[in-house]
Coordinates of C-alpha atoms and ligand atoms in Angstrom, one line a residue:
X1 CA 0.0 0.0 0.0
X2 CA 1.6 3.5 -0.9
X3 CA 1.2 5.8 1.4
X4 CA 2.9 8.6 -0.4
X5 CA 0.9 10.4 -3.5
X6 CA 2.9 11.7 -6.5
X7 CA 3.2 15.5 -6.3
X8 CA 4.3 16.1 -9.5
X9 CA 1.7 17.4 -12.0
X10 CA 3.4 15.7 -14.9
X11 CA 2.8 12.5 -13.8
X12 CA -0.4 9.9 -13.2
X13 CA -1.5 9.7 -9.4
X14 CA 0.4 7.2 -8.4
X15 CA -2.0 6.3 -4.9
X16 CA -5.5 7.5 -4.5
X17 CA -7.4 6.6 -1.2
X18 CA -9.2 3.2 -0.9
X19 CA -12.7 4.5 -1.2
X20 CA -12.3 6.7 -4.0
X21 CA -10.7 3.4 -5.8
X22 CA -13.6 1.4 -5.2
X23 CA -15.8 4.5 -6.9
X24 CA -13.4 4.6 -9.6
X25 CA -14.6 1.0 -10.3
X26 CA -17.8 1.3 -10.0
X27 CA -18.2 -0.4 -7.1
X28 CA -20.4 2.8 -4.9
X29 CA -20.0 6.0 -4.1
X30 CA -16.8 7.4 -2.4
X31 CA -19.2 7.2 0.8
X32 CA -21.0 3.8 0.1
X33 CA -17.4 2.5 -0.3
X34 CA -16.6 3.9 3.1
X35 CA -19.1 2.0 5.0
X36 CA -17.6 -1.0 3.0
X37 CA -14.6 -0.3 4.3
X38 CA -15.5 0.3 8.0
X39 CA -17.2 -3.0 7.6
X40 CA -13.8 -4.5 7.0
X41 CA -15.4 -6.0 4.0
X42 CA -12.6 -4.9 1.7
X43 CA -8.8 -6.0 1.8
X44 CA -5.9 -4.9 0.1
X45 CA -2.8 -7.3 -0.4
X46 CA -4.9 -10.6 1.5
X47 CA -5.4 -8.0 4.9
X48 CA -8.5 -6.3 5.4
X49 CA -8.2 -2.8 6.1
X50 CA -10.6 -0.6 7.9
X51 CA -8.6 2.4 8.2
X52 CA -10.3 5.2 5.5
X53 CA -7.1 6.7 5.1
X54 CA -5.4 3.8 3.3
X55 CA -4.3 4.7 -0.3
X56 CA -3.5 2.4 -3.0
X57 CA -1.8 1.9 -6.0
X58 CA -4.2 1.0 -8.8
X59 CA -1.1 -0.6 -10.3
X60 CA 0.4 -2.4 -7.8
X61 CA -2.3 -3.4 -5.2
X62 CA -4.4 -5.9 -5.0
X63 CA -7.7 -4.6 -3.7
X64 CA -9.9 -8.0 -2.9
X65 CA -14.1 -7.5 -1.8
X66 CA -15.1 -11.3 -1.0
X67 CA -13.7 -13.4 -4.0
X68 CA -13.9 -10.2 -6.0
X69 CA -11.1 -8.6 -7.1
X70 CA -11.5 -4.8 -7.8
X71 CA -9.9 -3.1 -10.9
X72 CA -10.2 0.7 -11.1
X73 CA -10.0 2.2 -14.2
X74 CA -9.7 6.0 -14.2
X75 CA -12.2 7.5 -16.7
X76 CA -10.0 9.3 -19.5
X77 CA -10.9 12.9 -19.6
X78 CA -9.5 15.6 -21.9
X79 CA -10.3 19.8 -21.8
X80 CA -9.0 22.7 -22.7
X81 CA -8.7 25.8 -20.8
X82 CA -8.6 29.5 -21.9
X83 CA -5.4 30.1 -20.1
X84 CA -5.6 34.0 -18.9
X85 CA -2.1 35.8 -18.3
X86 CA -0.2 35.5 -14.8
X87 CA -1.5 32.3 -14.1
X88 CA 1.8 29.7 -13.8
X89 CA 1.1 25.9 -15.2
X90 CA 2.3 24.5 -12.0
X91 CA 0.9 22.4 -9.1
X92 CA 1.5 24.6 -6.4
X93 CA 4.1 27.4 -6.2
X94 CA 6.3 28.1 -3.6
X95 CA 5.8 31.7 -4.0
X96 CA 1.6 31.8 -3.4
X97 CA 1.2 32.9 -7.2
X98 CA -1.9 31.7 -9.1
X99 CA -1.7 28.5 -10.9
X100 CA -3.9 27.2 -13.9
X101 CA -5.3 24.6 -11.1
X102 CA -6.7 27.4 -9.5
X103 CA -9.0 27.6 -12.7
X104 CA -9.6 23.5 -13.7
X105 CA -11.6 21.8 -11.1
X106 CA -12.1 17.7 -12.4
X107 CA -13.1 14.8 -10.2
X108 CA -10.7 13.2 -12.5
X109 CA -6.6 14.1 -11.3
X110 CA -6.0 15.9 -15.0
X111 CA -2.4 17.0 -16.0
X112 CA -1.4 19.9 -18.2
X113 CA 0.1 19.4 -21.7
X114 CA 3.4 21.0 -21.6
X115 CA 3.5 24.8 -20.5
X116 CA 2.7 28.0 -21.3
X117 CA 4.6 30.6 -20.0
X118 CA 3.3 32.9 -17.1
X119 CA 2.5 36.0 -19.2
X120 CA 1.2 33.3 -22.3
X121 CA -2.6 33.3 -22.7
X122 CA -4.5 30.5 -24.8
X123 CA -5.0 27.3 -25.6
X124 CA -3.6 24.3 -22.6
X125 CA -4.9 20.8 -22.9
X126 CA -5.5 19.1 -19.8
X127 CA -5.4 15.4 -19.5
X128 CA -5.5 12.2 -17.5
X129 CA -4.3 10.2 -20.3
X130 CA -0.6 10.0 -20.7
X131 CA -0.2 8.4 -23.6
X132 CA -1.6 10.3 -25.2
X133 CA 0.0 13.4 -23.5
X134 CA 3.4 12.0 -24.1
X135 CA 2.7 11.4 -27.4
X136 CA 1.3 15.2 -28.0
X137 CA 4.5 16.6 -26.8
X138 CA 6.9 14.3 -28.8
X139 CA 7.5 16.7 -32.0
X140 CA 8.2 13.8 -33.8
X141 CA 4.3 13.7 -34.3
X142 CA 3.9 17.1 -35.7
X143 CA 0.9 18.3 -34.5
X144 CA 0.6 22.0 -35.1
X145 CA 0.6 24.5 -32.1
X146 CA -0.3 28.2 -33.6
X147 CA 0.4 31.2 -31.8
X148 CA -0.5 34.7 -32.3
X149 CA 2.3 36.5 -31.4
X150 CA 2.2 40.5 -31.5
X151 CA 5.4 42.3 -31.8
X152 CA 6.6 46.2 -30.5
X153 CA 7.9 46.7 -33.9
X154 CA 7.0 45.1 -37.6
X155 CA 8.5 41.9 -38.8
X156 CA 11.1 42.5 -41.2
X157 CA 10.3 40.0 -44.3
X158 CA 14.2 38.1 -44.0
X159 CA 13.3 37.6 -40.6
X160 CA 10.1 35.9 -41.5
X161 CA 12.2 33.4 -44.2
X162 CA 14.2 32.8 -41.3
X163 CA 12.2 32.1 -38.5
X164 CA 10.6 29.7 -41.3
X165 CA 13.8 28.1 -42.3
X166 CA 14.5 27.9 -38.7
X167 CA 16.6 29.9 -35.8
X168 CA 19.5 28.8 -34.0
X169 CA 18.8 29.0 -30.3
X170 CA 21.2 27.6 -27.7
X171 CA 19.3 24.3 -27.1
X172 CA 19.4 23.6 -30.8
X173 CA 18.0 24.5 -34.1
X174 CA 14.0 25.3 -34.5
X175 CA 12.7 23.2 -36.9
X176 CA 10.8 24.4 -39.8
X177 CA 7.7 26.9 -39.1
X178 CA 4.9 28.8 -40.8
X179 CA 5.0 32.6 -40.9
X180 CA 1.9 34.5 -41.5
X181 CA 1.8 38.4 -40.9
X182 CA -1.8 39.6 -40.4
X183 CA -2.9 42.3 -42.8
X184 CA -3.4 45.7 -41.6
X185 CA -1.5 45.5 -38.3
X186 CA 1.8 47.2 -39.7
X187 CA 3.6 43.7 -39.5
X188 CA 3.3 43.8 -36.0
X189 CA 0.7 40.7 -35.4
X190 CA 2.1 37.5 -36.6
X191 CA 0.6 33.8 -36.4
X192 CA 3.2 31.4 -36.1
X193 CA 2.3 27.7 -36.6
X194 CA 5.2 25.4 -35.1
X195 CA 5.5 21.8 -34.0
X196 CA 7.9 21.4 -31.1
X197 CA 7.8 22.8 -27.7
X198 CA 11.7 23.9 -26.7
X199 CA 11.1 25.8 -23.7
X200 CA 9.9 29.7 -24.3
X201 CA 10.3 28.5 -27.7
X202 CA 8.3 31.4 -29.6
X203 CA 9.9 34.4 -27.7
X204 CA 13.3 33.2 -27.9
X205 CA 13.0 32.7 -31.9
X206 CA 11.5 36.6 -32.5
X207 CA 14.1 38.1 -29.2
X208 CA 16.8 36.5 -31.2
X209 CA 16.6 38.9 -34.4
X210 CA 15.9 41.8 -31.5
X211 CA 12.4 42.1 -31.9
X212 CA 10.3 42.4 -28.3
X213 CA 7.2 40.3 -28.0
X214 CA 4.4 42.2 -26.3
X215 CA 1.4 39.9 -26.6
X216 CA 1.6 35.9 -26.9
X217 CA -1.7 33.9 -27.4
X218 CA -1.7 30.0 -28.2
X219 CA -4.9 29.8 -30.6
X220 CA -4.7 26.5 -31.5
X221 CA -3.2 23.3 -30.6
X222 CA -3.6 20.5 -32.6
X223 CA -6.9 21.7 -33.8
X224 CA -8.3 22.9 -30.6
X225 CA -9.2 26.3 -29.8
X226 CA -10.6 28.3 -26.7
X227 CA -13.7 28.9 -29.2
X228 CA -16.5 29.5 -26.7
X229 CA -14.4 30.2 -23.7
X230 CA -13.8 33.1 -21.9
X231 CA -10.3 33.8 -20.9
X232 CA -9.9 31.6 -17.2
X233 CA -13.0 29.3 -18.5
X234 CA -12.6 25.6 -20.0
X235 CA -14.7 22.9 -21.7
X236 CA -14.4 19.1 -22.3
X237 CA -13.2 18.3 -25.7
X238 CA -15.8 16.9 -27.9
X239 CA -15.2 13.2 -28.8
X240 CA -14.6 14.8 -32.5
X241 CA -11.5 16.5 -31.1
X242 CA -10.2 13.8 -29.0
X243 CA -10.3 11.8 -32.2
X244 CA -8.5 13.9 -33.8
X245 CA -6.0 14.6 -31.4
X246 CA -5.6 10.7 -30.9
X247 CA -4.9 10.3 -34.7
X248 CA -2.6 13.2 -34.9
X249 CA -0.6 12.2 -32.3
X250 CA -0.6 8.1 -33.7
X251 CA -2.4 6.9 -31.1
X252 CA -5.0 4.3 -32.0
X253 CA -9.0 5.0 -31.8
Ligands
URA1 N1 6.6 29.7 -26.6 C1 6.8 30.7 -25.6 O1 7.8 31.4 -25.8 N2 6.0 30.7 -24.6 C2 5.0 29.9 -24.4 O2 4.3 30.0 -23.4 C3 4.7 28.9 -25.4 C4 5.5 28.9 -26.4

């Protein structure tokens, strides 16, 4: 029985507390599955246990009721929240500041997508499947991320062809991109459609020709957007998106 729950917001909860296992499988309600408990009807590794604050691994334990032996399987839920600026995609911070988890509130432990910076409003997908997470991140899949990115000063047109052909940062070279500057915004406004996620990828490539990034919005990621959402709100994916993520990203139907 694990006693310690995984912190980290990268990673699958590792133990979750006996009774909310048993609801997890369907066996009753977090409070039904209590009284189980208290009943010393369930056990866990060939003891029965009547202590509410056991946690299990769904992994490793074996949770027994009578000659039944309980699997859990975590419904697999997918949204996408409207990130608003000076909210950090973090667990918890040290320092007290707001964190996106402040904003999503799931029965279901959900894990961001990779990161947006701080200041970085738009589109973050929030999981509880990490395969296909792990598989979104990997740029070897190529699934598009498009930012709108607006700039203190226009984009000169051989910075564009670069930023395109790619930009030497110090963790390596970016790969390939699309460039497209918005009409009527003086070449200031900028959507840039890129498939890898070096971190502060997008600022670094425009600070490293000197220009200064005022404004950065993720608008779509792999399809999604935050159509419908207010900035702070969120929204299950439709089946249609999560289908198309999953295919994007390899990851069978
Ligand atoms: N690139 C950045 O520079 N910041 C983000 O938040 C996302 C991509």
């Amino acid at each position: 029985m694990e006693q310690v729950e995984n912190k980290d917001s990268n990673i699958l909860p590792q133990a979750v507390r006996l009774n909310r296992f048993l609801a997890m499988a369907g066996i009753a309600s977090r409070r039904k599955a209590e009284n189980l408990i208290l009943a010393g009807e369930v056990k866990v590794n060939g003891k029965v246990v009547t202590d509410l604050a056991t946690k299990v691994s769904p992994k490793n334990d074996r949770v027994v009721i009578g000659s039944k032996v309980i699997a859990a399987e975590e419904r697999l839920v997918y949204l996408v929240l409207n990130k608003p600026k000076d909210y950090i995609t973090t667990a918890s911070d040290e320092r007290g500041r707001k964190t996106v988890f402040d904003l999503v509130r799931t029965r279901e432990r959900v894990f961001p997508v990779g990161r947006l910076d701080r200041k970085t409003t738009g589109v973050l997908l929030f999981t509880n499947d990490g395969a296909l997470a792990s598989r979104l991140m990997h740029p070897s899949h190529n699934v598009p991320k498009i930012y709108h990115v607006t700039l203190e000063t226009g984009l000169d047109e051989k910075h564009a062809v670069k930023i395109e052909h790619g930009v030497h940062l110090e963790d390596g070279k970016t790969a390939p991109a699309h460039v497209d500057i918005l009409s009527g915004t003086k070449r200031r406004d900028v959507l840039l459609a890129i498939h890898e996620g070096k971190n502060r990828q997008v600022r670094r490539m425009f600070e490293s020709f000197g220009y200064e990034v005022k404004r950065l919005d993720r608008v779509e990621y792999g399809g999604v957007t935050t159509q419908g959402l207010k900035r702070g709100g969120w929204r299950f994916l439709s089946a249609r998106e999560v289908a198309s993520l999953k295919e994007q990203a390899g990851v069978e139907n």
